Short mmCIF file of C-alpha atoms in Angstrom, two decimals:
data_model
loop_
_atom_site.label_atom_id
_atom_site.label_comp_id
_atom_site.label_asym_id
_atom_site.label_seq_id
_atom_site.Cartn_x
_atom_site.Cartn_y
_atom_site.Cartn_z
CA UNK Q 10 3.52 70.13 43.47
CA UNK Q 11 5.93 67.63 45.07
CA UNK Q 12 8.46 68.06 41.90
CA UNK Q 13 8.23 72.05 42.83
CA UNK Q 14 9.03 71.62 46.63
CA UNK Q 15 11.78 69.25 45.70
CA UNK Q 16 13.29 71.99 42.89
CA UNK Q 17 12.86 74.71 45.77
CA UNK Q 18 14.45 72.64 48.50
CA UNK Q 19 17.75 70.71 46.32
CA UNK Q 20 19.60 74.54 46.14
CA UNK Q 21 19.40 75.06 50.10
CA UNK Q 22 20.71 71.84 50.56
CA UNK Q 23 24.07 72.00 48.45
CA UNK Q 24 25.78 73.82 51.45
CA UNK Q 25 25.27 70.45 53.27
CA UNK Q 26 25.92 68.61 50.59
CA UNK Q 27 29.64 69.84 50.57
CA UNK Q 28 29.77 69.27 54.42
CA UNK Q 29 28.55 65.80 54.48
CA UNK Q 30 30.73 64.72 51.98
CA UNK Q 31 33.76 65.53 54.23
CA UNK Q 32 32.19 64.39 57.42
CA UNK Q 33 30.33 61.46 56.34
CA UNK Q 34 33.44 59.95 54.67
CA UNK Q 35 35.51 60.48 57.61
CA UNK Q 36 33.17 58.89 59.64
CA UNK Q 37 33.10 55.96 57.24
CA UNK Q 38 37.14 55.59 57.25
CA UNK Q 39 36.60 55.92 61.40
CA UNK Q 40 34.39 52.98 61.63
CA UNK Q 41 36.86 50.67 59.40
CA UNK Q 42 39.74 52.32 61.21
CA UNK Q 43 37.99 51.05 64.35
CA UNK Q 44 37.50 47.34 62.64
CA UNK Q 45 33.97 47.51 61.51
CA UNK Q 46 32.52 46.56 58.44
CA UNK Q 47 30.76 49.00 55.97
CA UNK Q 48 27.79 48.07 57.34
CA UNK Q 49 27.90 49.20 60.65
CA UNK Q 50 28.22 53.19 59.29
CA UNK Q 51 25.24 52.27 56.80
CA UNK Q 52 23.03 51.00 59.56
CA UNK Q 53 24.12 53.52 62.07
CA UNK Q 54 23.60 56.13 59.24
CA UNK Q 55 20.19 55.12 58.53
CA UNK Q 56 18.86 54.02 62.24
CA UNK Q 57 20.41 56.72 64.72
CA UNK Q 58 21.01 59.62 62.27
CA UNK Q 59 23.42 61.13 65.26
CA UNK Q 60 26.50 62.70 63.82
CA UNK Q 61 28.39 63.54 66.75
CA UNK Q 62 26.47 60.70 68.63
CA UNK Q 63 27.68 58.41 65.72
CA UNK Q 64 31.11 59.10 66.24
CA UNK Q 65 30.34 58.55 69.84
CA UNK Q 66 28.80 55.42 69.40
CA UNK Q 67 32.69 53.88 67.81
CA UNK Q 68 34.00 54.13 71.37
CA UNK Q 69 30.64 52.73 72.92
CA UNK Q 70 30.42 49.42 70.70
CA UNK Q 71 34.36 48.69 71.44
CA UNK Q 72 33.40 49.33 75.64
CA UNK Q 73 31.92 46.71 77.54
CA UNK Q 74 27.94 46.33 77.47
CA UNK Q 75 26.63 49.26 79.73
CA UNK Q 76 22.77 50.25 78.19
CA UNK Q 77 21.99 52.79 81.29
CA UNK Q 78 25.72 54.94 80.54
CA UNK Q 79 25.04 54.56 77.23
CA UNK Q 80 21.34 56.00 77.30
CA UNK Q 81 22.70 59.02 79.35
CA UNK Q 82 25.40 59.66 76.87
CA UNK Q 83 23.61 59.78 74.27
CA UNK Q 84 21.14 61.76 76.12
CA UNK Q 85 23.47 64.38 76.78
CA UNK Q 86 25.06 64.54 73.65
CA UNK Q 87 21.80 65.00 71.70
CA UNK Q 88 19.52 66.93 74.09
CA UNK Q 89 19.92 70.20 71.82
CA UNK Q 90 17.23 68.80 69.75
CA UNK Q 91 14.60 68.43 72.44
CA UNK Q 92 15.22 73.10 71.91
CA UNK Q 93 15.13 72.09 68.25
CA UNK Q 94 12.18 70.19 68.33
CA UNK Q 95 10.45 73.06 70.59
CA UNK Q 96 11.57 75.88 68.20
CA UNK Q 97 9.98 73.90 65.02
CA UNK Q 98 6.48 73.40 66.51
CA UNK Q 99 5.01 76.30 64.64
CA UNK Q 100 6.79 75.27 61.56
CA UNK Q 101 5.95 71.80 61.71
CA UNK Q 102 2.37 72.38 62.74
CA UNK Q 103 -0.05 70.81 59.89
CA UNK Q 104 2.57 68.73 57.79
CA UNK Q 105 0.28 65.82 58.33
CA UNK Q 106 1.61 61.99 57.98
CA UNK Q 107 5.50 63.91 56.74
CA UNK Q 108 5.53 65.27 60.62
CA UNK Q 109 6.33 61.83 61.94
CA UNK Q 110 9.73 61.83 59.40
CA UNK Q 111 10.48 65.41 60.21
CA UNK Q 112 10.81 65.05 63.83
CA UNK Q 113 13.02 61.79 63.52
CA UNK Q 114 15.34 63.06 60.54
CA UNK Q 115 15.88 66.48 62.38
CA UNK Q 116 19.89 67.45 62.53
CA UNK Q 117 21.70 70.11 63.07
CA UNK Q 118 21.86 71.39 59.61
CA UNK Q 119 18.47 70.14 58.84
CA UNK Q 120 16.96 72.42 61.64
CA UNK Q 121 18.94 75.43 60.09
CA UNK Q 122 17.91 74.93 56.74
CA UNK Q 123 14.28 74.88 57.93
CA UNK Q 124 14.14 77.19 60.03
CA UNK Q 125 15.89 80.07 58.40
CA UNK Q 126 14.54 79.39 55.04
CA UNK Q 127 12.14 81.46 53.41
CA UNK Q 128 9.43 78.83 51.35
CA UNK Q 129 8.04 80.37 47.81
CA UNK Q 130 4.29 80.74 48.46
CA UNK Q 131 3.80 78.48 45.62
CA UNK Q 132 5.24 75.44 47.11
CA UNK Q 133 3.74 73.47 49.77
CA UNK Q 134 5.91 74.24 52.86
CA UNK Q 135 5.15 70.48 54.05
CA UNK Q 136 7.18 69.03 51.46
CA UNK Q 137 9.82 71.62 51.38
CA UNK Q 138 10.58 71.05 54.67
CA UNK Q 139 10.40 66.93 54.12
CA UNK Q 140 12.99 67.18 50.89
CA UNK Q 141 15.60 69.43 52.67
CA UNK Q 142 15.07 66.16 55.78
CA UNK Q 143 15.00 63.74 52.95
CA UNK Q 144 17.88 65.47 51.00
CA UNK Q 145 20.23 65.88 54.28
CA UNK Q 146 19.61 62.20 55.31
CA UNK Q 147 20.86 61.00 51.97
CA UNK Q 148 23.85 63.20 51.95
CA UNK Q 149 24.76 61.58 55.51
CA UNK Q 150 24.06 57.45 54.66
CA UNK Q 151 25.62 57.52 50.95
CA UNK Q 152 28.65 59.14 52.13
CA UNK Q 153 29.10 57.73 55.68
CA UNK Q 154 28.48 54.51 53.55
CA UNK Q 155 30.91 55.35 50.84
CA UNK Q 156 33.69 56.35 53.82
CA UNK Q 157 32.98 52.43 55.09
CA UNK Q 158 33.77 50.93 51.72
CA UNK Q 159 36.88 53.26 50.74
CA UNK Q 160 38.41 52.66 54.85
CA UNK Q 161 40.57 49.91 53.76
CA UNK Q 162 42.15 52.03 50.99
CA UNK Q 163 42.26 55.68 51.85
CA UNK Q 164 44.45 56.61 54.58
CA UNK Q 165 44.80 60.28 55.17
CA UNK Q 166 44.86 62.73 57.79
CA UNK Q 167 41.25 64.10 58.59
CA UNK Q 168 42.10 66.75 61.18
CA UNK Q 169 40.37 70.24 60.69
CA UNK Q 170 37.79 68.61 58.33
CA UNK Q 171 35.15 68.92 61.34
CA UNK Q 172 35.61 73.07 60.61
CA UNK Q 173 33.14 72.56 57.17
CA UNK Q 174 30.34 72.79 59.24
CA UNK Q 175 30.92 75.05 61.50
CA UNK Q 176 31.85 77.56 58.18
CA UNK Q 177 28.37 76.72 56.95
CA UNK Q 178 26.59 77.55 60.52
CA UNK Q 179 28.46 81.00 60.34
CA UNK Q 180 27.18 81.50 57.02
CA UNK Q 181 23.68 80.50 57.74
CA UNK Q 182 23.78 83.05 60.92
CA UNK Q 183 25.32 85.41 58.78
CA UNK Q 184 22.60 85.19 55.99
CA UNK Q 185 19.74 85.54 58.89
CA UNK Q 186 21.67 88.59 60.55
CA UNK Q 187 21.60 90.54 57.72
CA UNK Q 188 17.72 89.49 56.78
CA UNK Q 189 16.41 91.00 59.77
CA UNK Q 190 16.66 94.48 60.52
CA UNK Q 191 16.80 94.25 64.28
CA UNK Q 192 18.78 91.13 64.73
CA UNK Q 193 17.27 90.50 68.46
CA UNK Q 194 17.58 87.00 68.80
CA UNK Q 195 20.74 86.84 67.39
CA UNK Q 196 22.27 89.10 69.50
CA UNK Q 197 20.57 86.82 72.11
CA UNK Q 198 21.91 83.82 70.97
CA UNK Q 199 25.66 85.09 70.70
CA UNK Q 200 25.62 87.10 74.41
CA UNK Q 201 24.33 83.69 76.00
CA UNK Q 202 26.61 81.79 74.23
CA UNK Q 203 29.67 84.25 74.72
CA UNK Q 204 28.20 84.21 78.98
CA UNK Q 205 27.97 80.11 78.93
CA UNK Q 206 31.31 79.54 77.37
CA UNK Q 207 32.76 81.84 80.30
CA UNK Q 208 30.79 80.10 82.75
CA UNK Q 209 30.90 76.55 82.10
CA UNK Q 210 33.78 75.84 79.70
CA UNK Q 211 33.72 74.67 76.06
CA UNK Q 212 32.88 71.09 76.87
CA UNK Q 213 29.74 71.94 78.57
CA UNK Q 214 28.38 75.29 77.34
CA UNK Q 215 26.05 74.14 74.50
CA UNK Q 216 22.68 72.72 76.95
CA UNK Q 217 23.15 76.01 79.04
CA UNK Q 218 23.36 77.91 76.22
CA UNK Q 219 19.97 77.01 74.56
CA UNK Q 220 18.25 77.09 78.33
CA UNK Q 221 19.17 80.55 78.23
CA UNK Q 222 18.48 81.20 74.72
CA UNK Q 223 14.81 79.77 75.42
CA UNK Q 224 14.07 81.42 78.22
CA UNK Q 225 14.93 85.02 76.92
CA UNK Q 226 13.28 84.58 74.05
CA UNK Q 227 9.94 83.12 76.06
CA UNK Q 228 9.84 86.49 77.82
CA UNK Q 229 10.88 88.60 74.87
CA UNK Q 230 8.39 86.79 72.78
CA UNK Q 231 5.43 89.32 72.93
CA UNK Q 232 7.37 92.73 72.74
CA UNK Q 233 9.18 90.79 69.41
CA UNK Q 234 6.32 89.73 67.50
CA UNK Q 235 4.37 93.60 68.35
CA UNK Q 236 7.77 94.87 66.94
CA UNK Q 237 7.52 92.13 64.10
CA UNK Q 238 3.86 93.53 63.67
CA UNK Q 239 5.02 97.15 63.46
CA UNK Q 240 7.75 96.83 60.44
CA UNK Q 241 5.58 94.51 58.41
#
């Protein structure tokens, strides 16, 4: 059962492996350039596993001790995970002892895969979600640790590498869009994103966008469910 779930999950994580190789290495090199040993990116990636938050942590570690400010900064950066959790309530239901790890290992990329992937009928979905989460976390920890080890040797311009993950999300969105006959939720997300970007600006539009999407999908949940039943 586990082996079959692993074989089914691994191909879905290959794009994330590619993206994390670039971003994880960049993060490790960045921490080493800031004066930290490779142990820091290794331990932070294992314990925090926060992607963008980990880049922010570098400046936090170099700043005076301010636990309250650090807490609220981390909450603001990672607040989108609250919405990820709500979206995955049904999918993670019934996963048993694996559920705490699935919650801990949730990141943007894992959420995108587990939310969009169609689990084969002969594969246990709990183990499928588990291996997607485990592999993604392994890629990030390994790449950031390697970047920390090579940081004193490698010197290159990392500008633009973060676009790798943006491209991956565009591909996932396109696949999901083409899969649905009436992509209402995708249109809601696109409209909410553009509207909040115009209102709140590029630095502050993410959380308002998610609030708008959550509110819209909550209001339209029953009509959407009925529409899905009629198309099946």
